[in-house]
């Protein structure tokens, strides 16, 4: 995404100009009465249950920093789940060096796609799904809510399954614990319950968990480097060697690109959640620092990615049965090659890392679910979504055998989420980072009208760009052995779903903005960038606790 306008990059957007009769933001999204230079209130204690939902966070309560955003985004990926994704280049037959190149490409590209999504939180003081009202419409914002909910359930499930399996496997090697269904049930239930408790307490408790997780998981990964140093061979060749037959060699680029895209899916998966955490960062924070924190957090995930890649190459050499593409078992293979003294660190890594991934996923889904169903508080929505997710975990693990296919599910979600992110980022650029925070909350307050009402609450420009590109991405998806879309074979076995959906979303959205201009009122005082506008009246905000306002007074 292009950088923010130079005049705007280091200062918050200008506030919207409201008529005196317009419903004040404090009526539903309370703002602080303090001046920007006055001291903010101290942050609440860890054991105080977070009261804020998706309404605009008051200025006085925005005490988070870009470093906190780094800890949450990095902590949520510094886990076993990321190690499993890091093993995929080896599962695809790449050498260690080829896998490292694919991993670097995936992480760098994913970080570049992800990092602009961090700016919506500080600008609007709410999560990214609510912010999407400006580009998809008051009702169209449910697309972001739905995508974040599915992503959260998928990655929460992955974290519970991988961490629970590692705990049971480690306990079996250390203490002789029987690997029975009961053992796995207890491990999953205990782990999921701990994650849910942290999410109920809210942002501060989650931030504390991730502060601990970032440092401790990093130390444990570095200990792993010592544990496996003697067995690691960077010259591991994979299957694409000089002696390989022509058929095998022809699969190199599909395997390389496929591995890079799987790695890329990890940073992209945070796109819907960054606003959940960055909304506590003051609006006056320079945007380059917020974007930089999100970018660096993903570069730091090279630690667990390379750990997974390196250990997978060792497993492939010493215990190849665990990297069979038909039934891979990275956790089992890791335990099989681990020295005895590293079993306990493996269990700790599973517990700490899984807590970090689970909390960052489940917290965002509970928060967003409360915005779709305003009658539910954040705590109530978190408990409900958590209960549904835990039920899905047990049914998928013991009833439907979804543990392997969940990776396909997650990949499909990312394919649909990425074009949504493109619409958001290009919308931010064309709007010059200007938003009306009060109009963003219309859906949550069960109201109608405002700058982002468009056509009965739907902005068909953004919606069309999203669903067309998402559909094309699904049609061109090619995950060998799991899912191949109807058009997946057209690129010679190469999965081009994500790059295709990215390009189509960008071109189609900008084209629609030029051919079918949006109302001038949505662009703020400085006007549009790369888009045309049309002067049309803005419907007044009406509904519960709202005062009807002549549309002319809502124009910038």
Coordinates of C-alpha atoms in Angstrom, one line a residue:
X1 CA 0.0 0.0 0.0
X2 CA 1.3 3.5 -0.7
X3 CA 2.6 5.5 2.2
X4 CA 0.4 8.0 4.0
X5 CA 0.4 11.5 2.7
X6 CA 3.5 13.4 3.9
X7 CA 1.4 16.1 5.6
X8 CA -0.6 13.5 7.5
X9 CA 2.0 10.9 8.4
X10 CA 2.8 12.2 11.8
X11 CA -0.4 13.7 13.1
X12 CA -3.9 12.4 13.7
X13 CA -6.7 13.1 11.2
X14 CA -8.7 16.3 11.5
X15 CA -11.9 15.8 13.5
X16 CA -15.2 15.8 11.6
X17 CA -17.1 19.1 11.6
X18 CA -20.5 18.5 13.3
X19 CA -23.4 20.8 13.5
X20 CA -24.4 21.8 17.1
X21 CA -27.5 19.7 16.8
X22 CA -25.6 16.6 15.8
X23 CA -25.4 13.8 18.3
X24 CA -22.1 14.3 20.1
X25 CA -19.6 11.5 20.0
X26 CA -19.7 11.2 23.8
X27 CA -23.3 9.9 23.6
X28 CA -22.2 6.5 22.3
X29 CA -18.4 6.7 21.9
X30 CA -17.2 8.7 24.8
X31 CA -14.2 11.0 24.2
X32 CA -11.9 12.3 26.9
X33 CA -12.4 15.9 27.9
X34 CA -8.7 16.2 28.6
X35 CA -6.5 18.2 26.3
X36 CA -3.8 16.3 24.4
X37 CA -1.2 17.6 26.8
X38 CA -3.0 16.7 30.0
X39 CA -1.9 13.5 31.8
X40 CA -3.9 10.4 31.0
X41 CA -5.4 8.2 33.7
X42 CA -3.3 5.3 34.8
X43 CA -4.0 1.9 33.1
X44 CA -6.4 -0.4 35.0
X45 CA -5.1 -3.4 36.9
X46 CA -4.6 -6.8 35.4
X47 CA -7.5 -8.3 37.4
X48 CA -10.0 -5.6 36.4
X49 CA -12.3 -6.9 33.7
X50 CA -12.2 -4.8 30.6
X51 CA -15.3 -2.8 30.1
X52 CA -14.8 -1.4 26.6
X53 CA -16.4 -3.0 23.6
X54 CA -16.1 -1.7 20.0
X55 CA -17.2 1.8 20.9
X56 CA -14.5 4.4 20.4
X57 CA -11.9 4.1 23.2
X58 CA -11.7 7.4 25.3
X59 CA -8.5 9.3 24.8
X60 CA -7.7 9.0 28.5
X61 CA -7.8 5.2 28.3
X62 CA -5.4 4.9 25.4
X63 CA -2.2 4.1 27.3
X64 CA -0.8 1.4 24.9
X65 CA 2.3 2.0 22.8
X66 CA 3.7 0.7 19.5
X67 CA 5.9 -1.6 21.6
X68 CA 2.8 -3.2 23.1
X69 CA 1.5 -3.8 19.6
X70 CA 4.8 -5.5 18.7
X71 CA 4.5 -7.7 21.8
X72 CA 1.0 -8.8 21.0
X73 CA 1.5 -9.4 17.3
X74 CA 4.9 -11.1 17.7
X75 CA 3.7 -13.1 20.8
X76 CA 0.7 -14.4 18.9
X77 CA 3.0 -15.9 16.3
X78 CA 6.0 -16.9 18.4
X79 CA 4.5 -20.4 19.0
X80 CA 4.3 -24.0 18.0
X81 CA 1.6 -23.2 15.4
X82 CA 4.1 -21.0 13.5
X83 CA 6.7 -23.8 13.7
X84 CA 4.2 -26.2 12.1
X85 CA 3.8 -23.7 9.2
X86 CA 7.6 -23.4 9.0
X87 CA 7.9 -27.1 8.4
X88 CA 5.8 -27.0 5.2
X89 CA 8.7 -26.2 2.9
X90 CA 10.3 -29.5 3.9
X91 CA 7.0 -31.3 3.6
X92 CA 6.8 -30.0 0.0
X93 CA 10.2 -31.5 -0.7
X94 CA 12.4 -28.4 -0.7
X95 CA 15.9 -28.3 0.6
X96 CA 16.7 -26.4 3.7
X97 CA 18.2 -23.5 1.7
X98 CA 15.3 -23.5 -0.7
X99 CA 12.8 -23.6 2.2
X100 CA 14.7 -20.7 3.9
X101 CA 14.3 -18.6 0.7
X102 CA 10.6 -19.4 0.5
X103 CA 10.2 -18.6 4.2
X104 CA 12.0 -15.2 3.8
X105 CA 9.9 -14.3 0.8
X106 CA 6.6 -15.3 2.6
X107 CA 7.4 -13.4 5.8
X108 CA 8.6 -10.3 4.1
X109 CA 5.6 -10.1 1.6
X110 CA 3.2 -10.9 4.4
X111 CA 4.6 -8.2 6.7
X112 CA 4.3 -5.6 3.9
X113 CA 0.7 -6.6 3.3
X114 CA -0.2 -6.6 6.9
X115 CA 1.5 -3.6 8.5
X116 CA -0.8 -0.8 7.1
X117 CA -3.8 -2.5 8.8
X118 CA -2.4 -1.3 12.1
X119 CA -3.3 2.4 11.6
X120 CA -7.0 2.1 11.7
X121 CA -7.1 1.4 15.5
X122 CA -5.3 4.6 16.6
X123 CA -7.2 6.7 14.0
X124 CA -10.7 5.5 14.9
X125 CA -10.3 4.1 18.4
X126 CA -12.1 0.9 17.4
X127 CA -11.4 -2.4 15.7
X128 CA -10.9 -2.9 12.0
X129 CA -14.3 -4.5 11.3
X130 CA -16.0 -1.4 12.6
X131 CA -13.6 0.9 10.7
X132 CA -14.5 -1.1 7.5
X133 CA -18.0 0.6 7.7
X134 CA -16.3 3.5 5.9
X135 CA -15.5 1.4 2.8
X136 CA -18.1 -1.4 2.8
X137 CA -21.0 0.5 4.4
X138 CA -22.7 0.4 7.7
X139 CA -24.1 -3.0 7.1
X140 CA -21.2 -4.2 4.9
X141 CA -18.9 -4.1 7.9
X142 CA -20.3 -7.5 8.9
X143 CA -18.0 -9.0 6.3
X144 CA -15.0 -8.1 8.4
X145 CA -16.7 -9.4 11.5
X146 CA -17.5 -12.7 9.9
X147 CA -14.0 -13.2 8.5
X148 CA -12.3 -12.4 11.8
X149 CA -14.6 -14.8 13.6
X150 CA -13.7 -17.7 11.2
X151 CA -10.0 -16.8 11.4
X152 CA -10.1 -16.7 15.1
X153 CA -11.8 -20.1 15.5
X154 CA -9.4 -21.7 13.0
X155 CA -6.2 -20.4 14.6
X156 CA -7.5 -20.9 18.1
X157 CA -8.2 -24.5 17.2
X158 CA -4.7 -24.9 15.7
X159 CA -3.1 -23.5 18.8
X160 CA -5.1 -25.8 21.2
X161 CA -4.5 -28.9 19.1
X162 CA -0.8 -28.4 18.5
X163 CA 0.0 -27.3 22.1
X164 CA -2.2 -30.0 23.6
X165 CA -0.5 -32.7 21.5
X166 CA 2.9 -31.4 22.6
X167 CA 1.9 -31.4 26.3
X168 CA 0.6 -34.9 26.2
X169 CA 3.6 -36.1 24.1
X170 CA 6.1 -34.5 26.4
X171 CA 4.4 -35.9 29.5
X172 CA 4.4 -39.3 27.9
X173 CA 8.2 -39.1 27.3
X174 CA 8.9 -37.6 30.8
X175 CA 6.5 -39.4 33.1
X176 CA 5.1 -42.2 31.1
X177 CA 1.6 -40.7 30.8
X178 CA -0.6 -42.8 28.6
X179 CA -1.5 -41.2 25.2
X180 CA -5.3 -41.9 25.6
X181 CA -8.3 -39.8 24.4
X182 CA -8.8 -38.9 28.1
X183 CA -5.3 -37.4 28.3
X184 CA -5.9 -35.3 25.2
X185 CA -9.4 -34.2 26.4
X186 CA -7.9 -33.0 29.7
X187 CA -5.0 -31.2 28.0
X188 CA -7.3 -29.5 25.5
X189 CA -9.9 -28.5 28.1
X190 CA -7.3 -27.1 30.5
X191 CA -5.5 -25.2 27.9
X192 CA -8.7 -23.8 26.3
X193 CA -10.1 -22.8 29.7
X194 CA -7.0 -20.8 30.6
X195 CA -7.1 -19.0 27.3
X196 CA -10.8 -18.2 27.7
X197 CA -10.1 -16.8 31.3
X198 CA -7.4 -14.4 30.0
X199 CA -9.7 -13.2 27.2
X200 CA -12.6 -12.5 29.6
X201 CA -10.3 -10.3 31.7
X202 CA -9.4 -8.4 28.5
X203 CA -6.7 -6.4 26.9
X204 CA -4.5 -5.7 29.9
X205 CA -4.3 -9.3 31.0
X206 CA -3.7 -10.4 27.4
X207 CA -0.9 -7.8 27.1
X208 CA 0.7 -9.2 30.3
X209 CA 0.6 -12.7 29.0
X210 CA 2.2 -11.7 25.8
X211 CA 4.9 -9.7 27.6
X212 CA 5.9 -12.9 29.4
X213 CA 5.4 -15.1 26.3
X214 CA 7.6 -13.1 24.0
X215 CA 10.6 -13.3 26.3
X216 CA 10.2 -16.8 27.5
X217 CA 9.3 -18.4 24.2
X218 CA 12.3 -16.7 22.6
X219 CA 14.6 -18.2 25.2
X220 CA 13.1 -21.6 24.8
X221 CA 13.5 -21.4 21.0
X222 CA 17.2 -20.4 21.5
X223 CA 17.6 -23.4 23.8
X224 CA 16.2 -25.5 21.0
X225 CA 18.9 -24.2 18.7
X226 CA 21.4 -25.6 21.2
X227 CA 19.5 -28.9 21.6
X228 CA 19.4 -29.6 17.9
X229 CA 22.7 -28.0 16.8
X230 CA 24.6 -31.3 16.6
X231 CA 21.9 -32.9 14.3
X232 CA 21.3 -29.9 12.0
X233 CA 22.7 -30.1 8.5
X234 CA 22.1 -26.9 6.4
X235 CA 22.9 -29.0 3.3
X236 CA 19.7 -31.1 3.6
X237 CA 18.9 -31.6 -0.1
X238 CA 15.2 -32.3 -0.3
X239 CA 13.8 -34.1 -3.4
X240 CA 14.6 -31.5 -6.0
X241 CA 18.2 -32.6 -6.7
X242 CA 20.2 -32.9 -9.9
X243 CA 19.5 -36.6 -10.0
X244 CA 15.7 -36.1 -9.7
X245 CA 13.6 -37.1 -12.7
X246 CA 11.9 -34.6 -15.0
X247 CA 8.5 -35.0 -13.4
X248 CA 9.8 -34.2 -9.9
X249 CA 11.8 -31.2 -11.2
X250 CA 8.7 -29.8 -12.8
X251 CA 7.1 -29.6 -9.4
X252 CA 9.8 -27.3 -7.9
X253 CA 8.2 -23.9 -8.6
X254 CA 4.7 -25.0 -7.6
X255 CA 6.2 -26.3 -4.3
X256 CA 8.3 -23.3 -3.7
X257 CA 5.5 -20.8 -4.3
X258 CA 3.1 -23.0 -2.4
X259 CA 5.4 -23.0 0.6
X260 CA 5.9 -19.2 0.4
X261 CA 2.1 -18.6 0.3
X262 CA 1.6 -20.9 3.4
X263 CA 4.2 -18.8 5.3
X264 CA 2.6 -15.6 4.0
X265 CA -0.8 -16.7 5.3
X266 CA 0.5 -16.4 8.9
X267 CA 1.1 -12.6 9.0
X268 CA -1.9 -11.9 6.8
X269 CA -4.1 -13.8 9.3
X270 CA -3.5 -10.9 11.8
X271 CA -5.1 -8.3 9.4
X272 CA -8.5 -8.5 10.9
X273 CA -7.2 -8.3 14.5
X274 CA -4.6 -5.5 14.5
X275 CA -7.2 -2.9 15.3
X276 CA -8.3 -4.9 18.4
X277 CA -4.9 -4.1 19.9
X278 CA -3.9 -0.8 18.3
X279 CA -7.1 0.9 19.3
X280 CA -5.6 1.5 22.7
X281 CA -2.7 3.5 21.1
X282 CA -3.2 7.3 21.2
X283 CA -4.3 8.9 18.0
X284 CA -1.4 11.3 18.2
X285 CA 1.2 8.5 17.9
X286 CA 3.1 8.9 14.6
X287 CA 1.7 6.4 12.1
X288 CA 5.1 5.3 10.9
X289 CA 5.8 4.0 14.4
X290 CA 2.6 2.0 14.5
X291 CA 3.2 0.6 11.0
X292 CA 6.8 -0.1 11.9
X293 CA 5.8 -2.0 15.0
X294 CA 3.5 -4.3 13.0
X295 CA 6.1 -4.8 10.3
X296 CA 8.9 -5.7 12.8
X297 CA 6.6 -8.0 14.7
X298 CA 6.3 -10.2 11.6
X299 CA 10.0 -10.1 10.8
X300 CA 10.6 -11.4 14.3
X301 CA 8.5 -14.4 13.5
X302 CA 11.5 -15.7 11.5
X303 CA 12.6 -17.2 14.8
X304 CA 9.8 -19.8 15.1
X305 CA 9.6 -20.2 11.3
X306 CA 13.3 -21.1 11.0
X307 CA 13.1 -23.2 14.1
X308 CA 10.3 -25.2 12.4
X309 CA 12.1 -25.4 9.1
X310 CA 15.4 -26.5 10.7
X311 CA 13.9 -29.1 12.9
X312 CA 11.7 -30.4 10.1
X313 CA 14.8 -31.0 8.0
X314 CA 16.3 -33.0 10.9
X315 CA 13.1 -35.0 11.3
X316 CA 13.1 -35.7 7.5
X317 CA 16.6 -37.1 7.8
X318 CA 16.3 -39.0 11.1
X319 CA 12.6 -39.9 11.4
X320 CA 11.1 -39.5 7.9
X321 CA 7.8 -41.2 8.8
X322 CA 6.8 -38.0 10.7
X323 CA 7.0 -35.8 7.6
X324 CA 5.0 -38.0 5.3
X325 CA 2.9 -35.4 3.3
X326 CA -0.1 -37.8 3.5
X327 CA -0.1 -37.7 7.4
X328 CA 2.5 -35.2 8.7
X329 CA 3.1 -35.1 12.5
X330 CA 5.6 -32.3 13.2
X331 CA 5.0 -32.3 17.0
X332 CA 5.5 -36.1 17.2
X333 CA 8.6 -35.9 15.1
X334 CA 10.0 -33.0 17.2
X335 CA 9.5 -35.1 20.4
X336 CA 11.1 -38.1 18.6
X337 CA 14.3 -36.3 17.8
X338 CA 14.6 -34.1 21.0
X339 CA 17.2 -34.9 23.6
X340 CA 15.7 -35.9 26.9
X341 CA 16.6 -32.6 28.6
X342 CA 14.6 -30.6 26.1
X343 CA 11.3 -32.4 26.7
X344 CA 10.4 -30.0 29.6
X345 CA 11.2 -26.9 27.5
X346 CA 9.0 -28.3 24.7
X347 CA 6.1 -28.6 27.1
X348 CA 6.7 -25.1 28.4
X349 CA 6.9 -23.8 24.8
X350 CA 3.7 -25.5 24.0
X351 CA 1.9 -24.0 27.0
X352 CA 3.3 -20.4 26.7
X353 CA 3.2 -20.1 23.0
X354 CA -0.3 -21.6 22.7
X355 CA -1.6 -19.3 25.3
X356 CA -0.3 -16.3 23.3
X357 CA -1.8 -17.5 20.0
X358 CA -5.1 -18.5 21.6
X359 CA -5.6 -15.3 23.5
X360 CA -4.9 -13.0 20.6
X361 CA -7.3 -15.0 18.4
X362 CA -10.1 -15.5 20.8
X363 CA -10.1 -12.0 22.3
X364 CA -10.6 -10.4 18.9
X365 CA -13.5 -12.7 18.0
X366 CA -15.3 -12.1 21.2
X367 CA -14.8 -8.3 20.8
X368 CA -16.1 -8.3 17.3
X369 CA -19.0 -10.7 18.0
X370 CA -20.3 -8.2 20.5
X371 CA -20.4 -5.5 17.8
X372 CA -22.5 -7.7 15.5
X373 CA -24.9 -8.5 18.3
X374 CA -24.9 -5.2 20.4
X375 CA -27.1 -6.8 23.1
X376 CA -24.1 -8.9 24.1
X377 CA -21.4 -7.3 26.2
X378 CA -17.8 -8.0 25.3
X379 CA -17.5 -10.5 28.2
X380 CA -20.7 -12.3 27.2
X381 CA -19.7 -12.5 23.6
X382 CA -16.3 -13.7 24.5
X383 CA -17.7 -16.5 26.7
X384 CA -20.2 -17.5 23.9
X385 CA -17.6 -17.6 21.1
X386 CA -15.1 -19.3 23.4
X387 CA -17.7 -22.0 24.2
X388 CA -18.5 -22.5 20.5
X389 CA -14.8 -22.7 19.7
X390 CA -14.1 -25.2 22.4
X391 CA -17.0 -27.4 21.1
X392 CA -15.5 -27.1 17.6
X393 CA -12.1 -28.2 18.9
X394 CA -13.5 -31.4 20.5
X395 CA -15.8 -32.3 17.7
X396 CA -13.1 -31.7 15.1
X397 CA -10.5 -33.6 17.0
X398 CA -12.5 -36.6 18.1
X399 CA -15.5 -36.7 15.9
X400 CA -14.7 -35.4 12.4
X401 CA -10.9 -35.7 12.2
X402 CA -10.5 -32.0 11.1
X403 CA -7.0 -31.6 12.5
X404 CA -5.4 -32.0 9.1
X405 CA -8.0 -30.2 7.0
X406 CA -8.1 -27.2 9.4
X407 CA -4.9 -25.9 7.6
X408 CA -6.9 -25.9 4.3
X409 CA -9.8 -24.1 6.1
X410 CA -7.3 -21.5 7.4
X411 CA -5.8 -21.0 3.9
X412 CA -9.2 -20.5 2.4
X413 CA -10.1 -17.9 5.0
X414 CA -6.9 -16.0 4.3
X415 CA -7.7 -16.1 0.6
X416 CA -11.0 -14.3 1.3
X417 CA -9.6 -12.0 4.0
X418 CA -6.7 -10.6 1.9
X419 CA -8.9 -8.7 -0.7
X420 CA -10.9 -7.3 2.2
X421 CA -7.6 -5.9 3.5
X422 CA -6.8 -4.4 0.1
X423 CA -10.1 -2.6 0.0
X424 CA -9.5 -1.2 3.5
X425 CA -5.9 -0.1 2.8
X426 CA -6.7 1.6 -0.6
X427 CA -9.8 3.1 1.1
X428 CA -7.5 4.6 3.7
X429 CA -5.2 6.0 1.1
X430 CA -8.0 7.5 -1.1
X431 CA -9.6 9.1 2.1
X432 CA -6.2 10.5 3.2
X433 CA -6.7 8.7 6.5
X434 CA -9.8 10.8 7.4
X435 CA -12.8 9.2 9.1
X436 CA -15.9 10.2 11.0
X437 CA -15.7 8.1 14.2
X438 CA -19.3 8.9 15.1
X439 CA -20.7 7.7 11.8
X440 CA -18.6 4.4 12.1
X441 CA -20.7 3.5 15.2
X442 CA -24.1 3.7 13.5
X443 CA -24.5 -0.1 13.2
X444 CA -23.4 -0.8 16.8
X445 CA -26.0 1.7 18.1
X446 CA -28.8 0.2 15.9
X447 CA -29.1 3.5 14.0
X448 CA -29.5 4.5 10.4
X449 CA -27.9 7.1 8.1
X450 CA -24.7 9.1 8.3
X451 CA -21.7 9.5 6.0
X452 CA -21.3 5.8 5.5
X453 CA -24.9 4.8 4.8
X454 CA -24.3 4.7 1.0
X455 CA -27.1 2.5 -0.5
X456 CA -29.2 1.2 2.4
X457 CA -26.1 0.6 4.5
X458 CA -24.1 -1.1 1.7
X459 CA -21.2 0.4 -0.3
X460 CA -21.5 -1.8 -3.4
X461 CA -18.1 -0.6 -4.7
X462 CA -16.1 -2.0 -1.9
X463 CA -18.4 -5.1 -1.6
X464 CA -18.0 -5.9 -5.3
X465 CA -14.3 -5.6 -5.2
X466 CA -14.1 -7.9 -2.2
X467 CA -16.4 -10.7 -3.3
X468 CA -15.3 -10.8 -6.9
X469 CA -11.6 -11.1 -6.0
X470 CA -12.3 -13.5 -3.1
X471 CA -14.3 -15.8 -5.4
X472 CA -11.5 -15.7 -8.0
X473 CA -9.0 -16.6 -5.3
X474 CA -11.0 -19.6 -4.2
X475 CA -11.5 -20.8 -7.8
X476 CA -7.7 -20.6 -8.4
X477 CA -6.7 -22.2 -5.1
X478 CA -4.4 -25.2 -5.5
X479 CA -3.4 -27.0 -2.3
X480 CA -2.1 -30.4 -3.5
X481 CA -3.8 -33.3 -1.7
X482 CA -6.3 -31.1 0.0
X483 CA -8.2 -28.7 -2.2
X484 CA -7.9 -27.7 -5.8
X485 CA -10.4 -25.1 -7.1
X486 CA -12.1 -25.5 -10.5
X487 CA -9.5 -23.2 -12.1
X488 CA -6.6 -24.3 -9.9
X489 CA -4.8 -26.3 -12.7
X490 CA -4.7 -23.4 -15.1
X491 CA -1.4 -22.1 -13.8
X492 CA 0.4 -25.4 -14.2
X493 CA 0.0 -26.5 -10.6
X494 CA 1.2 -23.1 -9.1
X495 CA -1.2 -21.7 -6.5
X496 CA -1.8 -18.1 -7.7
X497 CA -4.9 -17.6 -5.6
X498 CA -3.5 -15.0 -3.2
X499 CA -1.5 -12.9 -5.7
X500 CA -4.5 -13.0 -8.1
X501 CA -7.0 -11.9 -5.5
X502 CA -4.6 -9.1 -4.3
X503 CA -4.2 -7.6 -7.8
X504 CA -7.9 -8.0 -8.8
X505 CA -9.1 -6.4 -5.6
X506 CA -6.8 -3.4 -6.1
X507 CA -7.5 -2.8 -9.8
X508 CA -11.3 -3.4 -9.5
X509 CA -11.8 -1.2 -6.4
X510 CA -9.9 1.8 -7.8
X511 CA -11.7 1.4 -11.1
X512 CA -15.1 1.4 -9.4
X513 CA -14.1 4.5 -7.4
X514 CA -13.3 6.3 -10.7
X515 CA -16.3 5.1 -12.6
X516 CA -18.9 5.4 -9.8
X517 CA -17.8 8.3 -7.5
X518 CA -18.6 8.1 -3.8
X519 CA -20.2 11.1 -1.9
X520 CA -17.9 14.0 -1.3
X521 CA -18.8 13.9 2.4
X522 CA -16.9 10.7 3.1
X523 CA -13.6 12.2 2.1
X524 CA -13.2 15.0 4.7
X525 CA -11.8 18.5 4.3
X526 CA -8.8 17.7 2.0
X527 CA -10.9 15.8 -0.6
X528 CA -10.2 12.5 -2.4
X529 CA -7.0 11.0 -3.7
X530 CA -7.0 8.8 -6.8
X531 CA -10.8 8.9 -6.8
X532 CA -13.7 11.1 -8.1
X533 CA -16.5 12.4 -5.9
X534 CA -20.1 13.5 -6.3
X535 CA -22.0 16.0 -4.3
X536 CA -25.0 14.2 -2.8
X537 CA -26.9 14.8 0.5
X538 CA -25.9 12.7 3.4
X539 CA -28.8 11.1 5.3
X540 CA -29.1 12.1 8.9
X541 CA -28.3 9.7 11.7
X542 CA -31.6 8.5 13.2
X543 CA -32.5 5.8 15.6
X544 CA -32.0 5.2 19.4
X545 CA -30.6 8.3 21.2
X546 CA -29.9 10.1 17.9
X547 CA -30.9 13.6 16.9
X548 CA -32.0 14.1 13.3
X549 CA -29.6 16.4 11.5
X550 CA -30.0 18.1 8.2
X551 CA -27.8 16.4 5.7
X552 CA -26.1 19.6 4.7
X553 CA -24.6 20.1 8.2
X554 CA -22.8 16.7 7.8
X555 CA -20.8 17.8 4.8
X556 CA -17.2 18.6 5.5

